[in-house]
PDB file of C-alpha atoms in Angstrom:
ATOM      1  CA  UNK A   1      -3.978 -17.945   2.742  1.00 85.00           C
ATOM      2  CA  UNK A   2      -5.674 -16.656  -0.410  1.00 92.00           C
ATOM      3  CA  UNK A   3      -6.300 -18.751  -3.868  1.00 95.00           C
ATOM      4  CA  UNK A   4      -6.002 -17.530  -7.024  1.00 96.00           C
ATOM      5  CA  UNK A   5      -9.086 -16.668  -7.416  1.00 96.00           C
ATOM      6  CA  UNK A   6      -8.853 -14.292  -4.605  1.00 97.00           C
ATOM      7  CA  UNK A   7      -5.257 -13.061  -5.951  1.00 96.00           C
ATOM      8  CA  UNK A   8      -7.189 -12.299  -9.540  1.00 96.00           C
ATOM      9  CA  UNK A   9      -9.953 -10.260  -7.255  1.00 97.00           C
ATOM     10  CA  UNK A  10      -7.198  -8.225  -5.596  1.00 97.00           C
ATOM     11  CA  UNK A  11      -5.543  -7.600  -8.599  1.00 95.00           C
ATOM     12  CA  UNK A  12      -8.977  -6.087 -10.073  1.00 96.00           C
ATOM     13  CA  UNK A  13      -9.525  -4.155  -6.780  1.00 96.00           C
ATOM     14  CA  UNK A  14      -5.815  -2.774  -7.103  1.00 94.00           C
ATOM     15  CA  UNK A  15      -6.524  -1.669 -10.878  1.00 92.00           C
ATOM     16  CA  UNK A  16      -9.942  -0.142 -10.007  1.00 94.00           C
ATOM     17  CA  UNK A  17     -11.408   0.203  -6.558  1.00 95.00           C
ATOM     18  CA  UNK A  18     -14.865   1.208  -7.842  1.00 95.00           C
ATOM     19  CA  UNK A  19     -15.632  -1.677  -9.965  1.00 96.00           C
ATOM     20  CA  UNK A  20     -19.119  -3.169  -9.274  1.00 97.00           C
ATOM     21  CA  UNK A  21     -19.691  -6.545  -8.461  1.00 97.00           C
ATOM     22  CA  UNK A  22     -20.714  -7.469 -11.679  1.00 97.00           C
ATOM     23  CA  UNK A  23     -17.706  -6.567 -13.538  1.00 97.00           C
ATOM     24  CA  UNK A  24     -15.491  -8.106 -10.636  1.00 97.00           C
ATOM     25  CA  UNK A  25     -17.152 -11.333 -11.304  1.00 97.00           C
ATOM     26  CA  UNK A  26     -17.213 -11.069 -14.853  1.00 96.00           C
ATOM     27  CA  UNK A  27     -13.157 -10.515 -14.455  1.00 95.00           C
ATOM     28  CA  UNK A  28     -12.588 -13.018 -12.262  1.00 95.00           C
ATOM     29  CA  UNK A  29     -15.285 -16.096 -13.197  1.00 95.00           C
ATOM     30  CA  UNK A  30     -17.554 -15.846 -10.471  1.00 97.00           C
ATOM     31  CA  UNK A  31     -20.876 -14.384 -10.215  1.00 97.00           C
ATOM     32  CA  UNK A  32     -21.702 -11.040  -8.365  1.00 97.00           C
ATOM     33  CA  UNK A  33     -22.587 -12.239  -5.337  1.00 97.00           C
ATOM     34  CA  UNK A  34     -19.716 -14.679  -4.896  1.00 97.00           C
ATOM     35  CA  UNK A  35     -17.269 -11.325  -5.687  1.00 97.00           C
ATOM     36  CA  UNK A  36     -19.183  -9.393  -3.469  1.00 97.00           C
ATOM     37  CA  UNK A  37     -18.976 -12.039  -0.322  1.00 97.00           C
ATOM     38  CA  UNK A  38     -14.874 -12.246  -1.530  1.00 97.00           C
ATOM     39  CA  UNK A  39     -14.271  -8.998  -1.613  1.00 97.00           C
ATOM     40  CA  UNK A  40     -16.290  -8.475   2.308  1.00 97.00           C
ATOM     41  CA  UNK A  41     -13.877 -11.303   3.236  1.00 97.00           C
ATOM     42  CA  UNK A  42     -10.998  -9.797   2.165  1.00 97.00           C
ATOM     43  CA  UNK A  43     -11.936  -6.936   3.855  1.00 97.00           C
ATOM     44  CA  UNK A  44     -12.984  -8.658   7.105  1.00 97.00           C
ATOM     45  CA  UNK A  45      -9.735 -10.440   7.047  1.00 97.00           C
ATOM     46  CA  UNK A  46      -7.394  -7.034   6.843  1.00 97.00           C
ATOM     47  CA  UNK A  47      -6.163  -8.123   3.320  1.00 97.00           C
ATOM     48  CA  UNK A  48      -7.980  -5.103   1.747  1.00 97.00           C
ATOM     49  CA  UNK A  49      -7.019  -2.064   4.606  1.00 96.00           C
ATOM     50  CA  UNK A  50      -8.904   0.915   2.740  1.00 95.00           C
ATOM     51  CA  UNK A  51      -9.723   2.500  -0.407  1.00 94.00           C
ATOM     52  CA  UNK A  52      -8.492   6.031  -1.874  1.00 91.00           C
ATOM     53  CA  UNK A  53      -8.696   8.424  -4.782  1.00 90.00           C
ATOM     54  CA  UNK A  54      -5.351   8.803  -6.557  1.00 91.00           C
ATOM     55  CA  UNK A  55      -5.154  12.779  -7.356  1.00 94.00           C
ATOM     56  CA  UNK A  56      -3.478  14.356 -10.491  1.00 95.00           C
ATOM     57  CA  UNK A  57      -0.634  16.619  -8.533  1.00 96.00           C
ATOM     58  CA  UNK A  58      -0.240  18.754 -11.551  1.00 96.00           C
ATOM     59  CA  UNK A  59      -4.141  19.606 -11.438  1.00 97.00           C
ATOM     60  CA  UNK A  60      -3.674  20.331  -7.923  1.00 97.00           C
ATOM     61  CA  UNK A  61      -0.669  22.422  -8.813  1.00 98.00           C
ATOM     62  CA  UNK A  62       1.902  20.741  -7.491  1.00 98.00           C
ATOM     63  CA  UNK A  63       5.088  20.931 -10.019  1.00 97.00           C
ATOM     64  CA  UNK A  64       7.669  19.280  -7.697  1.00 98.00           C
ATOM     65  CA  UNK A  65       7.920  15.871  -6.194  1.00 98.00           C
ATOM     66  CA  UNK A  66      10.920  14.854  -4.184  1.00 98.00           C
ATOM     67  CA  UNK A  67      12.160  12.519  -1.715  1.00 98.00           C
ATOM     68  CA  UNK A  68      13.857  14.176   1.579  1.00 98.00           C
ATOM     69  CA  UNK A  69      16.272  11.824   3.621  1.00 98.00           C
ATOM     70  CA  UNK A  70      16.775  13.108   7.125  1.00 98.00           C
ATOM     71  CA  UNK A  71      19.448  12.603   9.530  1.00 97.00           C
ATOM     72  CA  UNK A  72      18.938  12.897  13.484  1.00 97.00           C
ATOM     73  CA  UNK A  73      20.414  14.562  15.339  1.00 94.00           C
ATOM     74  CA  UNK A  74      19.928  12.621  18.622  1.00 89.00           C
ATOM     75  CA  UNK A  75      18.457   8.987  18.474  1.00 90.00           C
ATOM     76  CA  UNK A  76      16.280   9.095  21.439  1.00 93.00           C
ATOM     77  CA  UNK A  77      12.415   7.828  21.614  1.00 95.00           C
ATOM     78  CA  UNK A  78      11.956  11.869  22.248  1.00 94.00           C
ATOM     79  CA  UNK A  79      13.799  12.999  19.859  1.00 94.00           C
ATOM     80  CA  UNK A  80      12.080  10.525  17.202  1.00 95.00           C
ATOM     81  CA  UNK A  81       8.818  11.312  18.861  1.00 95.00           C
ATOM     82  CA  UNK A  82       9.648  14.724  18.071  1.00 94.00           C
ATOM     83  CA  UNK A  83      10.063  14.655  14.971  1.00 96.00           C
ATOM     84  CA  UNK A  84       7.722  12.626  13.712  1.00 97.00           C
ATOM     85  CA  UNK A  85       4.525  15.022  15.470  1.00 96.00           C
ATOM     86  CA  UNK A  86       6.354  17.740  13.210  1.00 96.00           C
ATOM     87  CA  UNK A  87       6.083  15.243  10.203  1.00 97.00           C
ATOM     88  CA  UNK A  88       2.126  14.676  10.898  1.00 97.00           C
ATOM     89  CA  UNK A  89       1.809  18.835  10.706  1.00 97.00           C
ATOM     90  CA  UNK A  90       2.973  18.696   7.129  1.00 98.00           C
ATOM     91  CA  UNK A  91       0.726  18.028   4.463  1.00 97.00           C
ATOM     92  CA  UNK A  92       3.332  18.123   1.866  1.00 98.00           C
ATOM     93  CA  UNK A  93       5.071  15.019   3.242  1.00 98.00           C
ATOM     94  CA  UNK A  94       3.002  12.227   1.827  1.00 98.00           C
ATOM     95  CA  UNK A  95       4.919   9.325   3.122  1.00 98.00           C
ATOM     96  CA  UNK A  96       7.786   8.443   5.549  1.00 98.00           C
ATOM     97  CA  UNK A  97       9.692   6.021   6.496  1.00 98.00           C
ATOM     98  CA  UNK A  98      12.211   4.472   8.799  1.00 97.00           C
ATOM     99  CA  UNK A  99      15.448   3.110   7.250  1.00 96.00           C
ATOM    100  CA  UNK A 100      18.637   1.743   7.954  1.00 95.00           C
ATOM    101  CA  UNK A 101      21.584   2.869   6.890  1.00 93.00           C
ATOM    102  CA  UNK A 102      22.997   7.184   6.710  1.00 93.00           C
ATOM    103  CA  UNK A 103      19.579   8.493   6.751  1.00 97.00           C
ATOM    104  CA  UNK A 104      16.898   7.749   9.844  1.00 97.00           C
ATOM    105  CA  UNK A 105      14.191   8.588   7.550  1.00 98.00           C
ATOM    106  CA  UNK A 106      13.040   9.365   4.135  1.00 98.00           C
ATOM    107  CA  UNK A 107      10.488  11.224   3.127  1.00 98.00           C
ATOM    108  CA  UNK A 108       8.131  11.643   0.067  1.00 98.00           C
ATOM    109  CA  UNK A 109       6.935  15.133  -0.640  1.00 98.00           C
ATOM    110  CA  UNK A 110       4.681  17.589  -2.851  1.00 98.00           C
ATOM    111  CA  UNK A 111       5.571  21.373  -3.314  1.00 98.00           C
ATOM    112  CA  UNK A 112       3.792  23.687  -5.631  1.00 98.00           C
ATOM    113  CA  UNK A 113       7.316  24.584  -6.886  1.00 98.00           C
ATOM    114  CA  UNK A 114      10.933  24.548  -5.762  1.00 98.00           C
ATOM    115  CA  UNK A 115      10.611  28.067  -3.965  1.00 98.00           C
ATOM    116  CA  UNK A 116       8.309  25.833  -1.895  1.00 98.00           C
ATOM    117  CA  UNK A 117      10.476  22.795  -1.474  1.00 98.00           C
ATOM    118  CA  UNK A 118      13.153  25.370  -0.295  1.00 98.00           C
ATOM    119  CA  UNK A 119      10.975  26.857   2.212  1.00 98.00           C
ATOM    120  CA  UNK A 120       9.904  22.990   3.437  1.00 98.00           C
ATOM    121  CA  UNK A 121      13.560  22.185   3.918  1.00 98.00           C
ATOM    122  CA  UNK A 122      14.785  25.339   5.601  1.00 98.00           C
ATOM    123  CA  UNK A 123      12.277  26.655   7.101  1.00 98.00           C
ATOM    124  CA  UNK A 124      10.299  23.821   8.953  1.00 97.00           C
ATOM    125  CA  UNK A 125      13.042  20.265   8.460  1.00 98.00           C
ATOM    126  CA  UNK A 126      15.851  22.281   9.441  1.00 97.00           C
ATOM    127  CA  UNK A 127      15.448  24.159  12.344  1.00 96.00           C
ATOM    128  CA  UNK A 128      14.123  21.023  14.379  1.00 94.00           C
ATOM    129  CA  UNK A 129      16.109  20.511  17.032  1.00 93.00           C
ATOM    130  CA  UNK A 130      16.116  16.831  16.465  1.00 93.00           C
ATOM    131  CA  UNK A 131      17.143  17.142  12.567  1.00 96.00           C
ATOM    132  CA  UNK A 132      20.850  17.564  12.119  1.00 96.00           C
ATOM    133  CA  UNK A 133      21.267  16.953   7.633  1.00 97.00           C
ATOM    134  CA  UNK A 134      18.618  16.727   4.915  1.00 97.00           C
ATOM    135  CA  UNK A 135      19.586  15.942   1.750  1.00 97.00           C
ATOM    136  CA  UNK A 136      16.980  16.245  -1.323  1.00 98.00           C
ATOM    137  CA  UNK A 137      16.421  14.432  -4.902  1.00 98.00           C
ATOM    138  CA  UNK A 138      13.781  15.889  -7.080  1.00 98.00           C
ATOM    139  CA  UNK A 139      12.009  13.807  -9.047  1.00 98.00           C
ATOM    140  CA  UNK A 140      12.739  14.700 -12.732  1.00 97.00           C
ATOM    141  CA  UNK A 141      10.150  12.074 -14.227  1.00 96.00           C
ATOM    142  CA  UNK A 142       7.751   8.650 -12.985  1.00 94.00           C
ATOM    143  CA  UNK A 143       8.616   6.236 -15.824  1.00 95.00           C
ATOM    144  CA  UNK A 144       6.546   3.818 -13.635  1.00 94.00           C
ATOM    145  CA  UNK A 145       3.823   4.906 -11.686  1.00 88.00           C
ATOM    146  CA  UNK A 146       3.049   3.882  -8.555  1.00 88.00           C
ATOM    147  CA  UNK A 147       1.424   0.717  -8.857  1.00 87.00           C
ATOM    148  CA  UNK A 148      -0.626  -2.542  -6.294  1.00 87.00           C
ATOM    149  CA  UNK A 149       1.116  -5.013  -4.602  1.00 92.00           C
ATOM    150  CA  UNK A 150       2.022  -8.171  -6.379  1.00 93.00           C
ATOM    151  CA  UNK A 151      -0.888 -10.814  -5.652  1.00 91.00           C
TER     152      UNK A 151
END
């Protein structure tokens, strides 16, 4: 269980990764040695799994995002298995995940442009053996950006 003092620490870490101890402390009423032995808890006890640079996509030149739901063809632990190695070759494919319903599995991608969202969908999704439908939905606009977990 965490307090709220821990909560306010993860919220910090969430906003800015690379904040010193100091500051952390400052932020949440501690000193920087209490933050400090926090924040190794919280990392000791799995709360805080790993930290990561958020990129700018359009400085990267990627132009398109989209999400990509999939429908199998077969439902077999092979077939799944299958799939999901050709997912791992794909470095456009940023996320994935499982879900219920018409689709087996969504996923979020990155193309440079739609030529290359095309190509992604026809070219590699498609001829899978294990993929029977895609169906795309380009991202027009991010009102929100992706943000931390509520803590």
């Amino acid at each position: 269980m965490i307090d709220a003092t821990d909560s306010r620490l993860l919220d910090a870490l969430q906003a800015d990764a690379q904040i010193t101890a100091q500051d952390l402390g400052e932020r949440v009423g501690l000193s920087a040695s209490q933050a400090a032995r926090r924040r190794a808890k919280l990392e000791t006890d799995g709360l805080i799994i790993g930290y990561a640079a958020r990129l700018s996509p359009a400085k990267l030149g990627l132009t398109v995002q989209a999400f990509v739901q999939v429908q199998m063809a077969a439902h077999s632990p092979e077939a799944a298995r299958e799939f999901l190695r050709l997912i791992a070759t794909l470095p456009e494919v940023v996320a994935c995940w499982t879900l219920t319903g018409e689709a087996d599995y969504l996923l979020r991608v990155w193309c440079a442009d739609l030529p290359a969202l095309n190509l992604l969908i026809h070219h590699r999704l498609l001829p899978n053996p294990a993929v029977a439908r895609v169906q795309s939905q380009i991202v027009m606009d991010q009102p929100k950006a992706d943000a931390g977990l509520p803590v």
